[in-house]
Short mmCIF file of C-alpha atoms in Angstrom, two decimals:
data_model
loop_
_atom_site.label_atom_id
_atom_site.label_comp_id
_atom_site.label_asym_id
_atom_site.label_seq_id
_atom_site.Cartn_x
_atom_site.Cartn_y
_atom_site.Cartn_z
CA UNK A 1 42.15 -49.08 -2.41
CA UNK A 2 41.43 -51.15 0.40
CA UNK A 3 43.33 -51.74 3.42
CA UNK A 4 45.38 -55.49 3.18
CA UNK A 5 43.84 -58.24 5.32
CA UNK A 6 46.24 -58.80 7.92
CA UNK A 7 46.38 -62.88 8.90
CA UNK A 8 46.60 -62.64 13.07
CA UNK A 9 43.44 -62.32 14.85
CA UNK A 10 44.75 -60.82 18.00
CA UNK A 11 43.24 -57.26 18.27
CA UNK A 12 39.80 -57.92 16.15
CA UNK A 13 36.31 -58.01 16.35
CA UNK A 14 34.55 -60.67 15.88
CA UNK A 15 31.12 -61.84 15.02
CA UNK A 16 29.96 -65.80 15.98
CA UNK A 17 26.72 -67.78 16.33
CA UNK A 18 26.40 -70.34 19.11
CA UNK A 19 26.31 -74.17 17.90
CA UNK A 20 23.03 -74.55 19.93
CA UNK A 21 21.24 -71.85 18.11
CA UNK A 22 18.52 -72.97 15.55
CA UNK A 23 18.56 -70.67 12.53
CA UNK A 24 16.63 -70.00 9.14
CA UNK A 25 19.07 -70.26 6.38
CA UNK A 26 17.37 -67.10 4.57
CA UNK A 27 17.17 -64.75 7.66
CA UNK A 28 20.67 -63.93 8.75
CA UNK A 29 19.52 -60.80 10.89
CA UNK A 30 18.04 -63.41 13.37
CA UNK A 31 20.96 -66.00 13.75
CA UNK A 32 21.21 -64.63 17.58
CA UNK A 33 25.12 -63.15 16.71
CA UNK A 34 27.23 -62.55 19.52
CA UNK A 35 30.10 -59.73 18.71
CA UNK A 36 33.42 -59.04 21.12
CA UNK A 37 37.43 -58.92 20.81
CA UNK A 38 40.14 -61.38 20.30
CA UNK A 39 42.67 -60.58 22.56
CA UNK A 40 45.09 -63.43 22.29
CA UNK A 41 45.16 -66.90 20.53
CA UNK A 42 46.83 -70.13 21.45
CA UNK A 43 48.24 -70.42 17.16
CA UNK A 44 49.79 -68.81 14.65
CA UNK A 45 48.08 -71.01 11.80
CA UNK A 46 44.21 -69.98 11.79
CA UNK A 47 43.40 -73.12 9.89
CA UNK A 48 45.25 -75.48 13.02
CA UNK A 49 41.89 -77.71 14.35
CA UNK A 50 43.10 -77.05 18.01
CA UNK A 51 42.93 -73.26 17.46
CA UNK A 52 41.07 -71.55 20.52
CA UNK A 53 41.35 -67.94 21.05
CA UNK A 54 40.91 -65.83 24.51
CA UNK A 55 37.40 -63.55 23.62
CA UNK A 56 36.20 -60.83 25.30
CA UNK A 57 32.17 -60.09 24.19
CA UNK A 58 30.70 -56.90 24.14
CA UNK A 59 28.92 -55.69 27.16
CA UNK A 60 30.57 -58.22 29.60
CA UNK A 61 33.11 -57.22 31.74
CA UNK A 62 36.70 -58.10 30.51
CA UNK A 63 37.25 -60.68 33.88
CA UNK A 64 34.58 -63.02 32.01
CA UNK A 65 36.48 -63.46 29.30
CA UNK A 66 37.02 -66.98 28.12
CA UNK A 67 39.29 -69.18 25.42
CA UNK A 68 37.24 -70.67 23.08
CA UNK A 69 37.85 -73.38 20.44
CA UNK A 70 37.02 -71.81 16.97
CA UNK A 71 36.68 -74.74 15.02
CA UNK A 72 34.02 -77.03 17.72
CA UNK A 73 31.03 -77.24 15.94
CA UNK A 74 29.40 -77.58 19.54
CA UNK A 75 31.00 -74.01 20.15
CA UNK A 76 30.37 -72.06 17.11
CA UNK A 77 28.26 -72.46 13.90
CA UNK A 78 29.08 -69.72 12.50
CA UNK A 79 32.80 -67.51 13.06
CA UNK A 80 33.88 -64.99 11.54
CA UNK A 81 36.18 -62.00 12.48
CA UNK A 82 36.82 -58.77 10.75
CA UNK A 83 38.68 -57.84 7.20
CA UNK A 84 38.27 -54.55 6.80
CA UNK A 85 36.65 -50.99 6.44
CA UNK A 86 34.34 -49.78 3.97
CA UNK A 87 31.61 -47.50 3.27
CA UNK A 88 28.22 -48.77 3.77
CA UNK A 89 24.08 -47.35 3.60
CA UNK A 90 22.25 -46.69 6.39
CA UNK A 91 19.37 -44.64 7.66
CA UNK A 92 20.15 -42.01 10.25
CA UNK A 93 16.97 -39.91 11.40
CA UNK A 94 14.78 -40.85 8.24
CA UNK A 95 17.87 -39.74 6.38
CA UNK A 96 20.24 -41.82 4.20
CA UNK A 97 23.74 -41.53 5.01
CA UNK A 98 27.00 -43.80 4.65
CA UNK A 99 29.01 -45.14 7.68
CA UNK A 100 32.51 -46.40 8.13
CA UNK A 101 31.94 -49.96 9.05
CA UNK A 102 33.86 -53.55 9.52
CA UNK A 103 33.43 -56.44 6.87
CA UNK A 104 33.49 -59.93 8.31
CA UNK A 105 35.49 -63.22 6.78
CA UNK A 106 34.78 -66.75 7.74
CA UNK A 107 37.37 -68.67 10.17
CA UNK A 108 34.46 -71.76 10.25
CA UNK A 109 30.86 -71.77 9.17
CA UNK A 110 28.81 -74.60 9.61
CA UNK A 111 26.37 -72.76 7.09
CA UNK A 112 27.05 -70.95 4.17
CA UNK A 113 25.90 -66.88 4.17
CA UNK A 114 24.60 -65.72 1.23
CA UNK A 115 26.11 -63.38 -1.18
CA UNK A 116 23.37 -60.46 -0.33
CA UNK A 117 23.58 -61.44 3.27
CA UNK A 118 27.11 -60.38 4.37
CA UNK A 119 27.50 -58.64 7.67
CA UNK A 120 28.80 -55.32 8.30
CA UNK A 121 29.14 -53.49 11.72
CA UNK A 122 28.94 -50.02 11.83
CA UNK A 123 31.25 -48.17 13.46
CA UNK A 124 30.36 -45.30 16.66
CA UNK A 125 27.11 -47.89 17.69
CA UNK A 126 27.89 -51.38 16.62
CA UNK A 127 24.76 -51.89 14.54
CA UNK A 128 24.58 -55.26 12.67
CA UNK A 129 23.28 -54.63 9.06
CA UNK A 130 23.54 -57.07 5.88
CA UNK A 131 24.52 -56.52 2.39
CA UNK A 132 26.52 -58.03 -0.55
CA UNK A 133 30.38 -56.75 -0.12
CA UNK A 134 30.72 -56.42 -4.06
CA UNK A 135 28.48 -53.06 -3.35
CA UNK A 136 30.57 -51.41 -0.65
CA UNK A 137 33.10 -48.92 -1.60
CA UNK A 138 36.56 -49.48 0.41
CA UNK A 139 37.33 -46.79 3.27
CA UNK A 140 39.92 -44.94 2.44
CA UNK A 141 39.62 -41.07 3.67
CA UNK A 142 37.00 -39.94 6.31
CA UNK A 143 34.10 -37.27 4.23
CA UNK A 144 32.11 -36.00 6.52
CA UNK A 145 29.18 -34.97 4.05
CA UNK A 146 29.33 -39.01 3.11
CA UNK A 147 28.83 -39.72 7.01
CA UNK A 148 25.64 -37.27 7.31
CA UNK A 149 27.34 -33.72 7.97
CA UNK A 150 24.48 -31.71 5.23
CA UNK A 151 21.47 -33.76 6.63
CA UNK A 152 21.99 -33.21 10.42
CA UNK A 153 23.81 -36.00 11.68
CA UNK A 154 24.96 -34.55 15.53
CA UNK A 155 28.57 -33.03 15.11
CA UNK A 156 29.51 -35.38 18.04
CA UNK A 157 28.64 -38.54 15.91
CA UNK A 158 30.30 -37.49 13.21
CA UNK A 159 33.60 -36.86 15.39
CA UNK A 160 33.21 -40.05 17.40
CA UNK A 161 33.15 -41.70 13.49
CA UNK A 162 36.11 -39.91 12.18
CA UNK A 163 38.48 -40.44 15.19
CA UNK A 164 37.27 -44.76 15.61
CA UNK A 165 37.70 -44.86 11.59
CA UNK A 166 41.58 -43.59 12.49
CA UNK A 167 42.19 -45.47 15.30
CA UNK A 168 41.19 -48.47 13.09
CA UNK A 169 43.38 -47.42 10.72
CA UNK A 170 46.52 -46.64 12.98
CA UNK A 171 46.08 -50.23 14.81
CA UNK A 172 46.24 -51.97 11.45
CA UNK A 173 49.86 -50.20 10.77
CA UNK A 174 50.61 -50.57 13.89
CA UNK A 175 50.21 -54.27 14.23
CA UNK A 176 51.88 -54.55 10.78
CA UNK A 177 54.65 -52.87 12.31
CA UNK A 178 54.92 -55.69 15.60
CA UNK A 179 55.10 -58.10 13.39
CA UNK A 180 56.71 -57.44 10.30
CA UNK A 181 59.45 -54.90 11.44
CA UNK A 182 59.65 -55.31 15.32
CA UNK A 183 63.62 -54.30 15.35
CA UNK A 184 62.92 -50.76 15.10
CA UNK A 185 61.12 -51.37 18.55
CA UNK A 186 63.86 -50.50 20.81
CA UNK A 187 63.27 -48.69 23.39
CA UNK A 188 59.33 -47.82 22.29
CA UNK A 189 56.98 -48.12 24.86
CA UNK A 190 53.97 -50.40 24.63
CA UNK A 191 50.53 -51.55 26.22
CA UNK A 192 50.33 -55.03 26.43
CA UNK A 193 47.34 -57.42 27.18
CA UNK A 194 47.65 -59.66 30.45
CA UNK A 195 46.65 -63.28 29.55
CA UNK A 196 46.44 -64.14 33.35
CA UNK A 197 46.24 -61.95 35.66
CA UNK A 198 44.30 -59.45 38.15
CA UNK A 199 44.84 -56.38 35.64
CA UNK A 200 43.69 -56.04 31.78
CA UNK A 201 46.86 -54.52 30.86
CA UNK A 202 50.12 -53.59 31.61
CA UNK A 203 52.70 -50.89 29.77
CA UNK A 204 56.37 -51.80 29.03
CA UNK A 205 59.02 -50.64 27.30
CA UNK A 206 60.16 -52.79 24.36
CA UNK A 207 64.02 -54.02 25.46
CA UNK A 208 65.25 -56.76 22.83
CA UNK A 209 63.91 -58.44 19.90
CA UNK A 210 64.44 -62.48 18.89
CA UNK A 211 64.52 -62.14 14.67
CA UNK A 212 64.12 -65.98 14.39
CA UNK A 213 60.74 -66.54 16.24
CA UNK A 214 59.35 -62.73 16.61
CA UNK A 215 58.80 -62.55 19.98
CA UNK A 216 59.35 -59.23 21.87
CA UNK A 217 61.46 -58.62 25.09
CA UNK A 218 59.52 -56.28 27.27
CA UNK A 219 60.13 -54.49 30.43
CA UNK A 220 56.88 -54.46 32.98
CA UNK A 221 56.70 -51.23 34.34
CA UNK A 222 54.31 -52.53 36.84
CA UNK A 223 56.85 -55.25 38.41
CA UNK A 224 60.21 -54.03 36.84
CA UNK A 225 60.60 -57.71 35.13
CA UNK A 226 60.93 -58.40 31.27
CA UNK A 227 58.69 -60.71 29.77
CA UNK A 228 58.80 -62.56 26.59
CA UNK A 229 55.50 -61.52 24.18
CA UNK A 230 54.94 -62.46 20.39
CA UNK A 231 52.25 -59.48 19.19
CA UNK A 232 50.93 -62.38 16.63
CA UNK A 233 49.32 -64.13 19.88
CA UNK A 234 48.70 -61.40 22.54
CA UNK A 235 47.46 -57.77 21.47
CA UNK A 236 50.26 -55.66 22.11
CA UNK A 237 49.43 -51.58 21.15
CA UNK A 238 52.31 -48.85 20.51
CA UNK A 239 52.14 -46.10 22.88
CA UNK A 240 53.07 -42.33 21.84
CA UNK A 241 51.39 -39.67 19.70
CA UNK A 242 52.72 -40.24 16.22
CA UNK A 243 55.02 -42.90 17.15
CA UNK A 244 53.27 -45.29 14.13
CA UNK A 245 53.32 -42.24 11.84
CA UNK A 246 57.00 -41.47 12.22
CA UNK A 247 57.82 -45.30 12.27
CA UNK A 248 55.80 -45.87 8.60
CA UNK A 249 58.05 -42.46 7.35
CA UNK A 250 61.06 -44.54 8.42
CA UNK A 251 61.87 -42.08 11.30
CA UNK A 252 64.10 -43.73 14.58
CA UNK A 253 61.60 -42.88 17.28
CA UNK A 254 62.89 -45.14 19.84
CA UNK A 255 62.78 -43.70 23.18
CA UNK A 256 64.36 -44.47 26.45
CA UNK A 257 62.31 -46.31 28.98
CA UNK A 258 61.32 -44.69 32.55
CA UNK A 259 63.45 -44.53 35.34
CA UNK A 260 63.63 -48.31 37.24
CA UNK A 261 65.56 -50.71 38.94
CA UNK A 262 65.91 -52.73 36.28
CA UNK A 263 66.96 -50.12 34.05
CA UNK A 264 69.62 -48.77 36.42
CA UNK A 265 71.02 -52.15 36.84
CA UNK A 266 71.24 -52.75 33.28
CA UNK A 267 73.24 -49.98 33.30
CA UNK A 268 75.64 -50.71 36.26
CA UNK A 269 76.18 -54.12 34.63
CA UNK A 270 77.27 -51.68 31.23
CA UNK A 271 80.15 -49.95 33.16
CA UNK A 272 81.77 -53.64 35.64
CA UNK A 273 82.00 -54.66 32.53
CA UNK A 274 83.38 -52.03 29.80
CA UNK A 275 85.42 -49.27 31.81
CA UNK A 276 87.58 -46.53 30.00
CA UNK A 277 90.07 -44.45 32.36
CA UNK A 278 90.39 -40.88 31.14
CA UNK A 279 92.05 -38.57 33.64
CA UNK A 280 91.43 -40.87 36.54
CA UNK A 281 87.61 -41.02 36.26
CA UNK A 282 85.96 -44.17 34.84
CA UNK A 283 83.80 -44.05 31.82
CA UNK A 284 81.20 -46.33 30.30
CA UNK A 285 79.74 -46.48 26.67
CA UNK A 286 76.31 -46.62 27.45
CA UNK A 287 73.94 -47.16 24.44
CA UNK A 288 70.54 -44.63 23.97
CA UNK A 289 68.55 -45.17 20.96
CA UNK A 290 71.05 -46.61 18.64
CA UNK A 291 73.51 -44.15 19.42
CA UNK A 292 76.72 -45.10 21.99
CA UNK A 293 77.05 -41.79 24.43
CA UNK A 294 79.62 -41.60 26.82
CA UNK A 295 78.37 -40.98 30.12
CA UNK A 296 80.67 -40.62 33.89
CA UNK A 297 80.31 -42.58 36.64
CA UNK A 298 79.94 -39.97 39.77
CA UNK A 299 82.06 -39.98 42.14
CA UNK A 300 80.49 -41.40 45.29
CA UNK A 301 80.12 -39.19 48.53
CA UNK A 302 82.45 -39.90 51.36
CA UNK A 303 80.15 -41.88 54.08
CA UNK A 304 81.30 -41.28 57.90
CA UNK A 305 82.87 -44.14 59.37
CA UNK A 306 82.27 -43.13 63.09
CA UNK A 307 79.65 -41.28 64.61
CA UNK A 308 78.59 -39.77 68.22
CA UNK A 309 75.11 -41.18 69.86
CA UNK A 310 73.67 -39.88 72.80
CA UNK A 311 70.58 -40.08 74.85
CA UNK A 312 69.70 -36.99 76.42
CA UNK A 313 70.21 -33.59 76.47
CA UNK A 314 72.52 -33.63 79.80
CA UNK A 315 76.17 -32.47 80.27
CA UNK A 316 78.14 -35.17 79.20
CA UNK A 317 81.96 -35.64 79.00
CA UNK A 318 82.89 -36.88 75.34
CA UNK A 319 85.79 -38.59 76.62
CA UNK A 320 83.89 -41.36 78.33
CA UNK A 321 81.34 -42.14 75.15
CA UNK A 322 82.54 -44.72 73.10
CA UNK A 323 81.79 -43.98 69.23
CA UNK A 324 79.20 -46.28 67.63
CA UNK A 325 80.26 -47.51 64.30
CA UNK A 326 76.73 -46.90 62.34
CA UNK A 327 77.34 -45.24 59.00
CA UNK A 328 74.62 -43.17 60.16
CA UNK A 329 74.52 -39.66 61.59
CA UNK A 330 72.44 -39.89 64.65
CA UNK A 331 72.91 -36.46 66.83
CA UNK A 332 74.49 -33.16 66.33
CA UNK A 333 76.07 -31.48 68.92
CA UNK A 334 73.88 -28.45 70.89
CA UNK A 335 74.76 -26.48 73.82
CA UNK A 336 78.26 -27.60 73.74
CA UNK A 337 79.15 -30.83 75.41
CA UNK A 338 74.89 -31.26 74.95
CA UNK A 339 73.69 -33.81 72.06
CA UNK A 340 70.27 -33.98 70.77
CA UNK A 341 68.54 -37.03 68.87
CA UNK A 342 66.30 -35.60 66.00
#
């Protein structure tokens, strides 16, 4: 069975030709494609004329990314970005083997590929290769004697396959999960792709959910600020080993962010406003994964009101020093009637 199309582009690859290129119909191989991420788009609606997406092309660094309007014919004659996994042919040292690689649908094609001309990208190298879809089996475990294992395909290949083939697979649940399900979120930490900005990414921890529009309140670890992110426009990734897994077994996994300022405050705020007296210590229902605990307040350490200052390490007479009203402990007493600053 293969793996559902999912509608969003944010997170695929993608494969385009440029609207200046001059191409032969018949030879698809030599259309000049141009292959890279989407990382964020400007619409929900991938058939909305003003769609333009934010691209990132292999083998340029990320700070040269660009948005780009999908459907300008002066842009792109050909778009297309990736459906899903399947098995395909290929030759590995003289020796025919079968690779996990992506399938391709059209967002806008100025011409029409043929049937026997569809392109697949393989996974581990990238390699562009052509063939009708209707002979491709669907991906659905990884075989290593499929991928080359009894011809002598390097044991490192073979690994690098299996582990991008499950990765591919653990994004598409986990971006089903974003968007479909975010409100068992809470409290789930997650890398999130900076639009604008001097960094690629930043990790948060996911605070609050709005139901109506699907947007996702995060917490920036980086600044200590929450930001408002909808994972159907900018690529958001779950962080955790097996934090998908136990999510798509119905498991609460929600975790409790890192110590910050924010955090603390949010906190504080918890016990102004909902104290409990129980044997004259306050109390405050503070809530952890779903679950109300009840945690106390400690009691705060008595801070000296007055304190002694001096200067030097000479006899003085401690009637004739008038105390300095610091909060701060600034000397201790040596020798006596001698103080010392340390």
């Amino acid at each position: 069975m293969a793996f559902r199309y999912r509608e969003e582009l944010v997170g695929k690859r993608f494969l385009s030709v440029s609207g200046v290129t001059k191409i032969d119909v018949n030879k698809a191989s030599e259309w000049g494609w141009k292959a890279g991420v989407i990382r964020a788009a400007s619409h929900k609606d991938n058939k909305n004329r003003d769609l333009q997406v934010l691209v990132e092309y292999d083998g340029v660094d990320w700070q040269r990314r660009e948005w780009v309007a999908v459907y300008s014919l002066r842009t792109f004659r050909v778009f297309l970005v990736e459906r899903t996994l399947v098995w395909a042919p290929r030759k590995v040292n003289s020796k025919e083997v079968t690779w996990p690689a992506l399938t391709f649908a059209a967002l806008t094609a100025e011409v029409i590929l043929q049937a026997e001309s569809q392109p697949v990208e393989f996974l581990h190298d990238k390699q562009l290769q052509f063939y009708d879809y209707a002979n491709l089996q669907p991906y659905q475990e990884w075989d290593a004697r499929l991928a080359g294992s009894d011809v002598g395909v390097d044991t490192a290949v073979l690994s690098d396959l299996s582990y991008q083939a499950a990765e591919w697979r653990t994004m598409q649940d986990g971006q089903r999960i974003l968007t479909t399900t975010p409100s068992v979120l809470g409290g789930c930490r997650a890398q999130v792709y900076r639009v604008a900005g001097a960094t690629q990414w930043y990790t948060a921890v996911i605070v609050g959910v709005n139901e109506h529009t699907g947007e996702l309140t995060v917490t920036d670890d980086t600044v200590l600020e929450e930001h408002s992110e909808d994972p159907a426009l900018v690529q958001m990734r779950l962080l955790g080993d097996g934090v998908i897994e136990s999510i798509m077994r119905g498991e609460v996994v929600g975790v409790m962010p890192r110590r910050s300022r924010s955090n603390l405050q949010r906190v504080e705020r918890e016990v102004t406003k909902s104290p409990a007296t129980t044997g004259g210590r306050k109390k405050a229902a503070v809530r952890n994964n779903g679950q109300l605990n009840s945690s106390e307040r400690p009691a705060q350490p008595a801070v000296p009101k007055w304190d002694w200052m001096c200067y030097s390490e000479i006899p003085i007479d401690l009637n004739v020093i008038m105390p300095l009203q610091t909060g701060l402990v600034l000397g201790v007493p040596c020798n006596g009637n001698n103080f010392r600053i340390f």
